[in-house]
Amino acid sequence: MTALPPFQTVLDDHSAAVMAILQGAVGRDSADDCFQETFLAALRAYPQLGDASNLRGWLLTIAHRKAIDHHRARGRAPVPVAEVREVAVEDGIPEHDPGLWAAVGTLPPKQRAAVALRYGSDLPHSEIATALGCSPEAARRSLHEGLKRLRKELA
Amino acid sequence: MTTATERSIGLAIDKVRAQAAAEGLLDVAYATADSPFGPLLLARTERGLVRVGLPNQDAEELLADLAARVSPRVLEAPGELDEARRELDLYFAGKLDRFDLPLDWRLSGGFRQRVLRAINRIPYGQTRSYTEMARKAGNERAVRAAGTACGSNPIPLVVPCHRVLRTGGALGGYGGGLPMKEGLLELEGVLDGKGTS
């Protein structure tokens, strides 16, 4: 087990990556709010974190959750339109399937983060790699392994 | 040069810090302060000042130690140390002879803490011997342990271990180095600047 470093170190080392991911996921205007929520949630949970070996993956998973919360909140807010459509729209956004996301939640951290960043935040492999602090090849592999496990679990 | 992104990250971090303070999540707040001897590290908890790092001590190591022994919620928050910084500035300017700061003693236990609390009552500009400190702490024969307590003082300067000398007046030791101990005793008018009392 790695000792938890001072939280300031976590901020210093990962704030740029978290901001980059959030700007990609929710846009520049909302990224600041999600950034604060991410680091406050991280700070609240930090003393209970058992393992400091993948702090970046941990933070990005939280950031991703905050991005989804943001999209959900926006999705619930009424959008003014000229004409109300009569047919319900099913756009197939993955977070509408709670069973699927519960399964994603059981993946190992790297795979979970890779899947979340790819399909939740719609990031390309290169940015997932930056976020996870690994090579694009390793990011692709984590994603692939994660998807394989999900298929098996949900089959 | 700072980019727009770095600036917005800086602002967002400021807000995280402010909100953390408002929610009581700042278990350890720290800041650096200037002194005539070099930069100091100041750290406080909700109870009070818990650690003063002297210029020759490694700040990163001190912060890692605080993370392990107090709480890993260690954040740089200069505003939380304003009063400590202000009093230290006055002290170094020779305009303050008694600190009025709440202290958090949790980094020292038992006999050591009793020694340090006794040291904390030595008035400005006066000195005591390690033997006296051992006696005040309840064990006159534990002179060596009293010396160790001084050496491990987590709140130097404010808890004035520099005012403790060997019996007979020799300087003894100092965590910040002997020149700093001499400098502090000169500042307080105990030494005349030639290293003799």
mmCIF file of C-alpha atoms in Angstrom:
data_model
loop_
_atom_site.group_PDB
_atom_site.id
_atom_site.type_symbol
_atom_site.label_atom_id
_atom_site.label_comp_id
_atom_site.label_asym_id
_atom_site.label_seq_id
_atom_site.Cartn_x
_atom_site.Cartn_y
_atom_site.Cartn_z
ATOM 1 C CA MET A 1 0.000 0.000 0.000
ATOM 2 C CA THR A 2 1.308 3.418 -0.932
ATOM 3 C CA ALA A 3 0.984 6.174 1.674
ATOM 4 C CA LEU A 4 -1.381 8.964 0.684
ATOM 5 C CA PRO A 5 0.588 12.050 -0.329
ATOM 6 C CA PRO A 6 -0.530 15.518 0.866
ATOM 7 C CA PHE A 7 -3.675 16.418 -1.092
ATOM 8 C CA GLN A 8 -1.922 19.518 -2.426
ATOM 9 C CA THR A 9 0.384 17.190 -4.378
ATOM 10 C CA VAL A 10 -2.672 15.515 -5.921
ATOM 11 C CA LEU A 11 -3.969 18.934 -6.987
ATOM 12 C CA ASP A 12 -0.598 19.998 -8.359
ATOM 13 C CA ASP A 13 -0.019 16.784 -10.280
ATOM 14 C CA HIS A 14 -3.461 16.167 -11.776
ATOM 15 C CA SER A 15 -5.419 19.420 -11.999
ATOM 16 C CA ALA A 16 -4.372 20.059 -15.607
ATOM 17 C CA ALA A 17 -5.463 16.589 -16.753
ATOM 18 C CA VAL A 18 -8.778 16.848 -14.895
ATOM 19 C CA MET A 19 -9.467 20.262 -16.406
ATOM 20 C CA ALA A 20 -8.597 19.038 -19.914
ATOM 21 C CA ILE A 21 -10.925 16.055 -19.609
ATOM 22 C CA LEU A 22 -13.751 18.163 -18.214
ATOM 23 C CA GLN A 23 -13.392 20.834 -20.883
ATOM 24 C CA GLY A 24 -13.697 18.070 -23.438
ATOM 25 C CA ALA A 25 -16.651 16.466 -21.683
ATOM 26 C CA VAL A 26 -18.833 19.437 -20.698
ATOM 27 C CA GLY A 27 -17.312 22.440 -22.490
ATOM 28 C CA ARG A 28 -15.247 25.321 -21.194
ATOM 29 C CA ASP A 29 -18.067 27.182 -19.492
ATOM 30 C CA SER A 30 -19.165 24.321 -17.269
ATOM 31 C CA ALA A 31 -15.724 22.770 -16.759
ATOM 32 C CA ASP A 32 -14.873 25.100 -13.844
ATOM 33 C CA ASP A 33 -17.908 24.013 -11.817
ATOM 34 C CA CYS A 34 -17.313 20.336 -12.534
ATOM 35 C CA PHE A 35 -13.626 20.811 -11.644
ATOM 36 C CA GLN A 36 -14.535 22.184 -8.211
ATOM 37 C CA GLU A 37 -17.067 19.440 -7.597
ATOM 38 C CA THR A 38 -14.539 16.826 -8.656
ATOM 39 C CA PHE A 39 -11.793 17.994 -6.303
ATOM 40 C CA LEU A 40 -14.161 18.642 -3.404
ATOM 41 C CA ALA A 41 -15.612 15.143 -3.759
ATOM 42 C CA ALA A 42 -12.056 13.799 -3.961
ATOM 43 C CA LEU A 43 -10.985 15.785 -0.886
ATOM 44 C CA ARG A 44 -13.995 14.506 1.090
ATOM 45 C CA ALA A 45 -13.242 10.879 0.257
ATOM 46 C CA TYR A 46 -9.452 11.140 0.304
ATOM 47 C CA PRO A 47 -8.617 9.933 3.851
ATOM 48 C CA GLN A 48 -10.639 6.753 3.250
ATOM 49 C CA LEU A 49 -8.902 5.989 -0.036
ATOM 50 C CA GLY A 50 -7.062 2.749 0.608
ATOM 51 C CA ASP A 51 -4.653 2.779 -2.271
ATOM 52 C CA ALA A 52 -2.675 5.710 -3.648
ATOM 53 C CA SER A 53 -1.189 3.817 -6.592
ATOM 54 C CA ASN A 54 -3.593 5.143 -9.246
ATOM 55 C CA LEU A 55 -4.626 8.594 -8.069
ATOM 56 C CA ARG A 56 -5.053 9.851 -11.609
ATOM 57 C CA GLY A 57 -7.454 7.073 -12.557
ATOM 58 C CA TRP A 58 -9.368 7.662 -9.322
ATOM 59 C CA LEU A 59 -9.683 11.405 -9.963
ATOM 60 C CA LEU A 60 -10.691 10.961 -13.577
ATOM 61 C CA THR A 61 -13.384 8.501 -12.596
ATOM 62 C CA ILE A 62 -14.794 11.127 -10.217
ATOM 63 C CA ALA A 63 -14.456 13.811 -12.911
ATOM 64 C CA HIS A 64 -16.299 11.595 -15.308
ATOM 65 C CA ARG A 65 -19.137 11.067 -12.833
ATOM 66 C CA LYS A 66 -19.400 14.818 -12.327
ATOM 67 C CA ALA A 67 -19.553 15.298 -16.098
ATOM 68 C CA ILE A 68 -22.406 12.786 -16.333
ATOM 69 C CA ASP A 69 -24.242 14.490 -13.454
ATOM 70 C CA HIS A 70 -23.832 17.739 -15.330
ATOM 71 C CA HIS A 71 -25.273 16.294 -18.540
ATOM 72 C CA ARG A 72 -28.150 14.702 -16.635
ATOM 73 C CA ALA A 73 -29.006 17.961 -14.891
ATOM 74 C CA ARG A 74 -28.941 19.697 -18.247
ATOM 75 C CA GLY A 75 -31.036 16.954 -19.788
ATOM 76 C CA ARG A 76 -33.730 17.454 -17.168
ATOM 77 C CA ALA A 77 -33.847 21.200 -17.657
ATOM 78 C CA PRO A 78 -36.568 22.128 -20.139
ATOM 79 C CA VAL A 79 -35.292 23.290 -23.500
ATOM 80 C CA PRO A 80 -37.457 25.879 -25.236
ATOM 81 C CA VAL A 81 -38.458 24.713 -28.715
ATOM 82 C CA ALA A 82 -40.760 26.111 -31.400
ATOM 83 C CA GLU A 83 -42.762 22.929 -31.743
ATOM 84 C CA VAL A 84 -43.184 20.104 -29.281
ATOM 85 C CA ARG A 85 -42.440 16.755 -30.856
ATOM 86 C CA GLU A 86 -45.117 14.185 -30.341
ATOM 87 C CA VAL A 87 -42.933 11.138 -30.504
ATOM 88 C CA ALA A 88 -40.626 10.234 -27.628
ATOM 89 C CA VAL A 89 -36.990 10.262 -28.607
ATOM 90 C CA GLU A 90 -34.726 7.440 -27.552
ATOM 91 C CA ASP A 91 -31.243 8.568 -28.346
ATOM 92 C CA GLY A 92 -29.521 5.661 -26.695
ATOM 93 C CA ILE A 93 -27.216 7.636 -24.442
ATOM 94 C CA PRO A 94 -25.552 4.910 -22.370
ATOM 95 C CA GLU A 95 -26.153 6.498 -18.973
ATOM 96 C CA HIS A 96 -29.874 5.849 -19.478
ATOM 97 C CA ASP A 97 -29.155 2.189 -18.840
ATOM 98 C CA PRO A 98 -28.521 1.865 -15.116
ATOM 99 C CA GLY A 99 -27.711 -1.829 -15.396
ATOM 100 C CA LEU A 100 -24.958 -1.152 -17.873
ATOM 101 C CA TRP A 101 -23.380 1.589 -15.754
ATOM 102 C CA ALA A 102 -23.585 -0.573 -12.658
ATOM 103 C CA ALA A 103 -21.608 -3.190 -14.570
ATOM 104 C CA VAL A 104 -19.085 -0.535 -15.635
ATOM 105 C CA GLY A 105 -18.752 0.344 -11.966
ATOM 106 C CA THR A 106 -17.522 -3.149 -11.160
ATOM 107 C CA LEU A 107 -14.638 -3.029 -13.655
ATOM 108 C CA PRO A 108 -11.057 -2.610 -12.399
ATOM 109 C CA PRO A 109 -10.173 1.125 -12.111
ATOM 110 C CA LYS A 110 -8.162 1.511 -15.345
ATOM 111 C CA GLN A 111 -10.727 -0.326 -17.463
ATOM 112 C CA ARG A 112 -13.591 1.499 -15.801
ATOM 113 C CA ALA A 113 -11.976 4.874 -16.425
ATOM 114 C CA ALA A 114 -11.184 3.969 -20.038
ATOM 115 C CA VAL A 115 -14.762 2.883 -20.754
ATOM 116 C CA ALA A 116 -16.212 5.898 -18.959
ATOM 117 C CA LEU A 117 -13.970 8.349 -20.760
ATOM 118 C CA ARG A 118 -14.582 6.769 -24.161
ATOM 119 C CA TYR A 119 -18.348 6.304 -24.034
ATOM 120 C CA GLY A 120 -19.378 8.734 -21.308
ATOM 121 C CA SER A 121 -17.166 11.668 -22.173
ATOM 122 C CA ASP A 122 -16.643 10.700 -25.826
ATOM 123 C CA LEU A 123 -12.874 11.146 -25.694
ATOM 124 C CA PRO A 124 -10.528 9.781 -28.373
ATOM 125 C CA HIS A 125 -7.905 7.198 -27.401
ATOM 126 C CA SER A 126 -5.102 9.749 -27.344
ATOM 127 C CA GLU A 127 -6.908 11.854 -24.706
ATOM 128 C CA ILE A 128 -7.857 8.821 -22.658
ATOM 129 C CA ALA A 129 -4.155 7.963 -22.667
ATOM 130 C CA THR A 130 -3.282 11.461 -21.413
ATOM 131 C CA ALA A 131 -5.958 11.195 -18.766
ATOM 132 C CA LEU A 132 -4.807 7.827 -17.520
ATOM 133 C CA GLY A 133 -1.124 8.663 -17.821
ATOM 134 C CA CYS A 134 -0.399 5.744 -20.132
ATOM 135 C CA SER A 135 0.368 5.162 -23.811
ATOM 136 C CA PRO A 136 -2.484 5.290 -26.373
ATOM 137 C CA GLU A 137 -1.815 1.604 -26.968
ATOM 138 C CA ALA A 138 -2.306 0.812 -23.276
ATOM 139 C CA ALA A 139 -5.462 2.964 -23.204
ATOM 140 C CA ARG A 140 -6.818 1.034 -26.194
ATOM 141 C CA ARG A 141 -6.007 -2.217 -24.422
ATOM 142 C CA SER A 142 -7.728 -1.143 -21.161
ATOM 143 C CA LEU A 143 -10.790 -0.130 -23.159
ATOM 144 C CA HIS A 144 -10.781 -3.377 -25.090
ATOM 145 C CA GLU A 145 -10.421 -5.486 -21.930
ATOM 146 C CA GLY A 146 -13.172 -3.482 -20.239
ATOM 147 C CA LEU A 147 -15.583 -3.960 -23.133
ATOM 148 C CA LYS A 148 -14.789 -7.670 -23.319
ATOM 149 C CA ARG A 149 -15.630 -8.057 -19.639
ATOM 150 C CA LEU A 150 -18.819 -6.036 -19.998
ATOM 151 C CA ARG A 151 -19.991 -8.153 -22.925
ATOM 152 C CA LYS A 152 -19.347 -11.291 -20.919
ATOM 153 C CA GLU A 153 -21.112 -9.950 -17.865
ATOM 154 C CA LEU A 154 -24.155 -8.605 -19.690
ATOM 155 C CA ALA A 155 -24.535 -11.521 -22.126
ATOM 156 C CA MET B 1 4.113 32.908 -19.041
ATOM 157 C CA THR B 2 0.777 31.691 -17.762
ATOM 158 C CA THR B 3 -1.699 30.415 -20.303
ATOM 159 C CA ALA B 4 -5.437 31.079 -20.095
ATOM 160 C CA THR B 5 -5.986 27.446 -19.100
ATOM 161 C CA GLU B 6 -3.425 27.660 -16.282
ATOM 162 C CA ARG B 7 -5.119 30.826 -15.056
ATOM 163 C CA SER B 8 -8.545 29.249 -15.059
ATOM 164 C CA ILE B 9 -7.147 26.204 -13.254
ATOM 165 C CA GLY B 10 -5.601 28.537 -10.678
ATOM 166 C CA LEU B 11 -8.934 30.285 -10.127
ATOM 167 C CA ALA B 12 -10.788 26.972 -9.911
ATOM 168 C CA ILE B 13 -8.262 25.739 -7.316
ATOM 169 C CA ASP B 14 -8.824 28.925 -5.293
ATOM 170 C CA LYS B 15 -12.530 28.127 -5.231
ATOM 171 C CA VAL B 16 -11.865 24.515 -4.208
ATOM 172 C CA ARG B 17 -9.720 25.818 -1.346
ATOM 173 C CA ALA B 18 -12.352 28.334 -0.196
ATOM 174 C CA GLN B 19 -15.135 25.751 -0.329
ATOM 175 C CA ALA B 20 -12.945 23.181 1.456
ATOM 176 C CA ALA B 21 -12.348 25.691 4.262
ATOM 177 C CA ALA B 22 -16.088 26.447 4.452
ATOM 178 C CA GLU B 23 -16.906 22.735 4.707
ATOM 179 C CA GLY B 24 -14.252 22.054 7.349
ATOM 180 C CA LEU B 25 -12.192 19.897 4.990
ATOM 181 C CA LEU B 26 -8.940 21.802 5.484
ATOM 182 C CA ASP B 27 -7.479 19.416 8.051
ATOM 183 C CA VAL B 28 -3.991 20.857 7.558
ATOM 184 C CA ALA B 29 -3.508 24.281 5.956
ATOM 185 C CA TYR B 30 0.006 25.392 5.165
ATOM 186 C CA ALA B 31 1.905 28.338 3.770
ATOM 187 C CA THR B 32 5.450 29.566 3.493
ATOM 188 C CA ALA B 33 6.709 32.701 5.208
ATOM 189 C CA ASP B 34 9.879 34.730 4.813
ATOM 190 C CA SER B 35 12.314 35.111 7.671
ATOM 191 C CA PRO B 36 15.800 36.630 8.047
ATOM 192 C CA PHE B 37 17.102 33.045 8.129
ATOM 193 C CA GLY B 38 15.292 31.834 5.002
ATOM 194 C CA PRO B 39 11.844 30.514 4.125
ATOM 195 C CA LEU B 40 9.715 28.936 6.859
ATOM 196 C CA LEU B 41 6.912 26.446 6.427
ATOM 197 C CA LEU B 42 3.868 27.073 8.629
ATOM 198 C CA ALA B 43 1.114 24.516 9.095
ATOM 199 C CA ARG B 44 -2.040 24.638 11.184
ATOM 200 C CA THR B 45 -5.038 22.488 12.016
ATOM 201 C CA GLU B 46 -8.410 23.619 13.325
ATOM 202 C CA ARG B 47 -6.826 23.520 16.805
ATOM 203 C CA GLY B 48 -3.907 25.782 15.995
ATOM 204 C CA LEU B 49 -0.338 25.964 14.737
ATOM 205 C CA VAL B 50 0.928 22.395 14.486
ATOM 206 C CA ARG B 51 4.258 22.661 12.646
ATOM 207 C CA VAL B 52 6.913 25.224 11.834
ATOM 208 C CA GLY B 53 9.526 24.079 9.327
ATOM 209 C CA LEU B 54 12.884 25.849 9.563
ATOM 210 C CA PRO B 55 14.837 26.960 6.461
ATOM 211 C CA ASN B 56 17.218 23.984 6.561
ATOM 212 C CA GLN B 57 14.381 21.453 6.746
ATOM 213 C CA ASP B 58 12.878 19.786 3.682
ATOM 214 C CA ALA B 59 9.358 21.181 3.187
ATOM 215 C CA GLU B 60 8.187 18.230 1.111
ATOM 216 C CA GLU B 61 9.238 15.779 3.807
ATOM 217 C CA LEU B 62 7.474 17.823 6.478
ATOM 218 C CA LEU B 63 4.252 17.853 4.450
ATOM 219 C CA ALA B 64 4.433 14.109 3.821
ATOM 220 C CA ASP B 65 4.937 13.637 7.570
ATOM 221 C CA LEU B 66 1.870 15.782 8.326
ATOM 222 C CA ALA B 67 -0.148 13.790 5.789
ATOM 223 C CA ALA B 68 0.832 10.570 7.554
ATOM 224 C CA ARG B 69 0.502 11.758 11.174
ATOM 225 C CA VAL B 70 -2.342 14.299 11.120
ATOM 226 C CA SER B 71 -4.436 13.919 7.957
ATOM 227 C CA PRO B 72 -3.740 13.560 4.232
ATOM 228 C CA ARG B 73 -6.082 16.517 3.652
ATOM 229 C CA VAL B 74 -3.094 18.869 3.465
ATOM 230 C CA LEU B 75 -3.676 21.968 1.343
ATOM 231 C CA GLU B 76 -1.729 25.134 0.690
ATOM 232 C CA ALA B 77 -3.918 27.932 2.055
ATOM 233 C CA PRO B 78 -1.892 31.073 2.822
ATOM 234 C CA GLY B 79 -4.904 32.992 4.157
ATOM 235 C CA GLU B 80 -5.266 30.503 7.016
ATOM 236 C CA LEU B 81 -1.748 31.358 8.229
ATOM 237 C CA ASP B 82 -2.046 35.157 8.035
ATOM 238 C CA GLU B 83 -2.010 35.695 11.793
ATOM 239 C CA ALA B 84 0.970 33.381 12.354
ATOM 240 C CA ARG B 85 2.874 35.109 9.556
ATOM 241 C CA ARG B 86 2.033 38.533 10.960
ATOM 242 C CA GLU B 87 3.254 37.661 14.460
ATOM 243 C CA LEU B 88 6.452 36.079 13.137
ATOM 244 C CA ASP B 89 7.183 39.185 11.040
ATOM 245 C CA LEU B 90 6.800 41.353 14.134
ATOM 246 C CA TYR B 91 8.955 38.975 16.156
ATOM 247 C CA PHE B 92 11.787 39.090 13.609
ATOM 248 C CA ALA B 93 11.492 42.888 13.553
ATOM 249 C CA GLY B 94 12.030 42.873 17.329
ATOM 250 C CA LYS B 95 8.510 44.228 17.899
ATOM 251 C CA LEU B 96 6.863 41.219 19.502
ATOM 252 C CA ASP B 97 8.013 39.436 22.642
ATOM 253 C CA ARG B 98 5.124 36.985 23.079
ATOM 254 C CA PHE B 99 3.255 34.961 20.508
ATOM 255 C CA ASP B 100 -0.467 34.823 20.901
ATOM 256 C CA LEU B 101 -1.294 31.867 18.652
ATOM 257 C CA PRO B 102 -3.346 28.774 19.455
ATOM 258 C CA LEU B 103 -1.071 25.715 19.338
ATOM 259 C CA ASP B 104 -1.799 22.122 18.393
ATOM 260 C CA TRP B 105 0.495 19.903 20.467
ATOM 261 C CA ARG B 106 -0.551 16.588 18.956
ATOM 262 C CA LEU B 107 2.792 15.855 17.278
ATOM 263 C CA SER B 108 4.501 15.487 20.670
ATOM 264 C CA GLY B 109 3.367 13.126 23.393
ATOM 265 C CA GLY B 110 4.089 12.413 27.039
ATOM 266 C CA PHE B 111 7.342 13.669 28.506
ATOM 267 C CA ARG B 112 8.339 15.489 25.321
ATOM 268 C CA GLN B 113 5.132 17.472 25.302
ATOM 269 C CA ARG B 114 5.597 18.380 28.967
ATOM 270 C CA VAL B 115 9.126 19.610 28.195
ATOM 271 C CA LEU B 116 7.854 21.666 25.246
ATOM 272 C CA ARG B 117 5.034 23.178 27.291
ATOM 273 C CA ALA B 118 7.605 24.176 29.931
ATOM 274 C CA ILE B 119 9.786 25.707 27.204
ATOM 275 C CA ASN B 120 6.754 27.620 25.975
ATOM 276 C CA ARG B 121 6.715 29.496 29.303
ATOM 277 C CA ILE B 122 10.324 30.750 29.101
ATOM 278 C CA PRO B 123 10.001 34.527 28.705
ATOM 279 C CA TYR B 124 11.475 36.443 25.773
ATOM 280 C CA GLY B 125 15.134 37.298 26.174
ATOM 281 C CA GLN B 126 15.763 34.713 28.908
ATOM 282 C CA THR B 127 17.375 31.306 28.799
ATOM 283 C CA ARG B 128 17.052 28.101 30.785
ATOM 284 C CA SER B 129 19.102 24.911 30.988
ATOM 285 C CA TYR B 130 18.103 21.485 29.704
ATOM 286 C CA THR B 131 18.260 20.315 33.345
ATOM 287 C CA GLU B 132 15.696 22.893 34.420
ATOM 288 C CA MET B 133 13.406 21.860 31.603
ATOM 289 C CA ALA B 134 13.715 18.202 32.604
ATOM 290 C CA ARG B 135 12.812 19.149 36.178
ATOM 291 C CA LYS B 136 9.831 21.258 35.088
ATOM 292 C CA ALA B 137 8.612 18.316 33.026
ATOM 293 C CA GLY B 138 8.711 16.128 36.110
ATOM 294 C CA ASN B 139 11.963 14.192 35.796
ATOM 295 C CA GLU B 140 15.141 16.055 36.672
ATOM 296 C CA ARG B 141 17.373 13.158 35.672
ATOM 297 C CA ALA B 142 15.974 12.941 32.145
ATOM 298 C CA VAL B 143 18.244 15.710 30.844
ATOM 299 C CA ARG B 144 19.122 13.839 27.693
ATOM 300 C CA ALA B 145 15.432 13.189 26.966
ATOM 301 C CA ALA B 146 14.743 16.886 27.523
ATOM 302 C CA GLY B 147 17.423 17.622 24.930
ATOM 303 C CA THR B 148 15.760 15.204 22.520
ATOM 304 C CA ALA B 149 12.400 16.892 23.135
ATOM 305 C CA CYS B 150 13.960 20.238 22.188
ATOM 306 C CA GLY B 151 15.529 18.710 19.108
ATOM 307 C CA SER B 152 12.196 17.265 18.002
ATOM 308 C CA ASN B 153 10.184 20.435 18.711
ATOM 309 C CA PRO B 154 7.565 20.527 15.919
ATOM 310 C CA ILE B 155 6.800 24.221 16.532
ATOM 311 C CA PRO B 156 10.230 25.909 16.851
ATOM 312 C CA LEU B 157 10.462 29.729 17.090
ATOM 313 C CA VAL B 158 6.942 29.975 18.529
ATOM 314 C CA VAL B 159 7.747 27.350 21.180
ATOM 315 C CA PRO B 160 11.150 28.904 21.931
ATOM 316 C CA CYS B 161 13.501 25.926 22.202
ATOM 317 C CA HIS B 162 16.285 28.306 21.129
ATOM 318 C CA ARG B 163 16.118 29.676 24.712
ATOM 319 C CA VAL B 164 17.330 26.379 26.169
ATOM 320 C CA LEU B 165 21.107 26.138 26.683
ATOM 321 C CA ARG B 166 23.512 23.725 28.294
ATOM 322 C CA THR B 167 24.198 24.205 31.994
ATOM 323 C CA GLY B 168 27.073 26.686 32.040
ATOM 324 C CA GLY B 169 25.821 28.570 28.979
ATOM 325 C CA ALA B 170 27.107 26.548 26.015
ATOM 326 C CA LEU B 171 24.650 26.762 23.127
ATOM 327 C CA GLY B 172 23.816 23.049 22.829
ATOM 328 C CA GLY B 173 22.063 22.166 19.576
ATOM 329 C CA TYR B 174 19.375 23.540 17.280
ATOM 330 C CA GLY B 175 17.232 21.957 14.582
ATOM 331 C CA GLY B 176 17.690 25.005 12.370
ATOM 332 C CA GLY B 177 21.481 24.998 12.836
ATOM 333 C CA LEU B 178 23.563 26.761 15.482
ATOM 334 C CA PRO B 179 23.990 30.026 13.520
ATOM 335 C CA MET B 180 20.202 30.409 13.603
ATOM 336 C CA LYS B 181 20.074 29.755 17.345
ATOM 337 C CA GLU B 182 22.781 32.394 17.829
ATOM 338 C CA GLY B 183 20.912 34.792 15.569
ATOM 339 C CA LEU B 184 17.684 34.372 17.539
ATOM 340 C CA LEU B 185 19.438 34.879 20.875
ATOM 341 C CA GLU B 186 21.123 38.013 19.483
ATOM 342 C CA LEU B 187 17.748 39.276 18.304
ATOM 343 C CA GLU B 188 16.359 38.785 21.801
ATOM 344 C CA GLY B 189 19.397 40.555 23.317
ATOM 345 C CA VAL B 190 20.744 37.487 25.118
ATOM 346 C CA LEU B 191 23.918 37.277 23.040
ATOM 347 C CA ASP B 192 26.008 40.293 22.122
ATOM 348 C CA GLY B 193 26.662 39.139 18.566
ATOM 349 C CA LYS B 194 30.057 37.594 19.272
ATOM 350 C CA GLY B 195 28.659 34.232 20.216
ATOM 351 C CA THR B 196 29.125 34.640 23.976
ATOM 352 C CA SER B 197 26.510 35.333 26.603
#
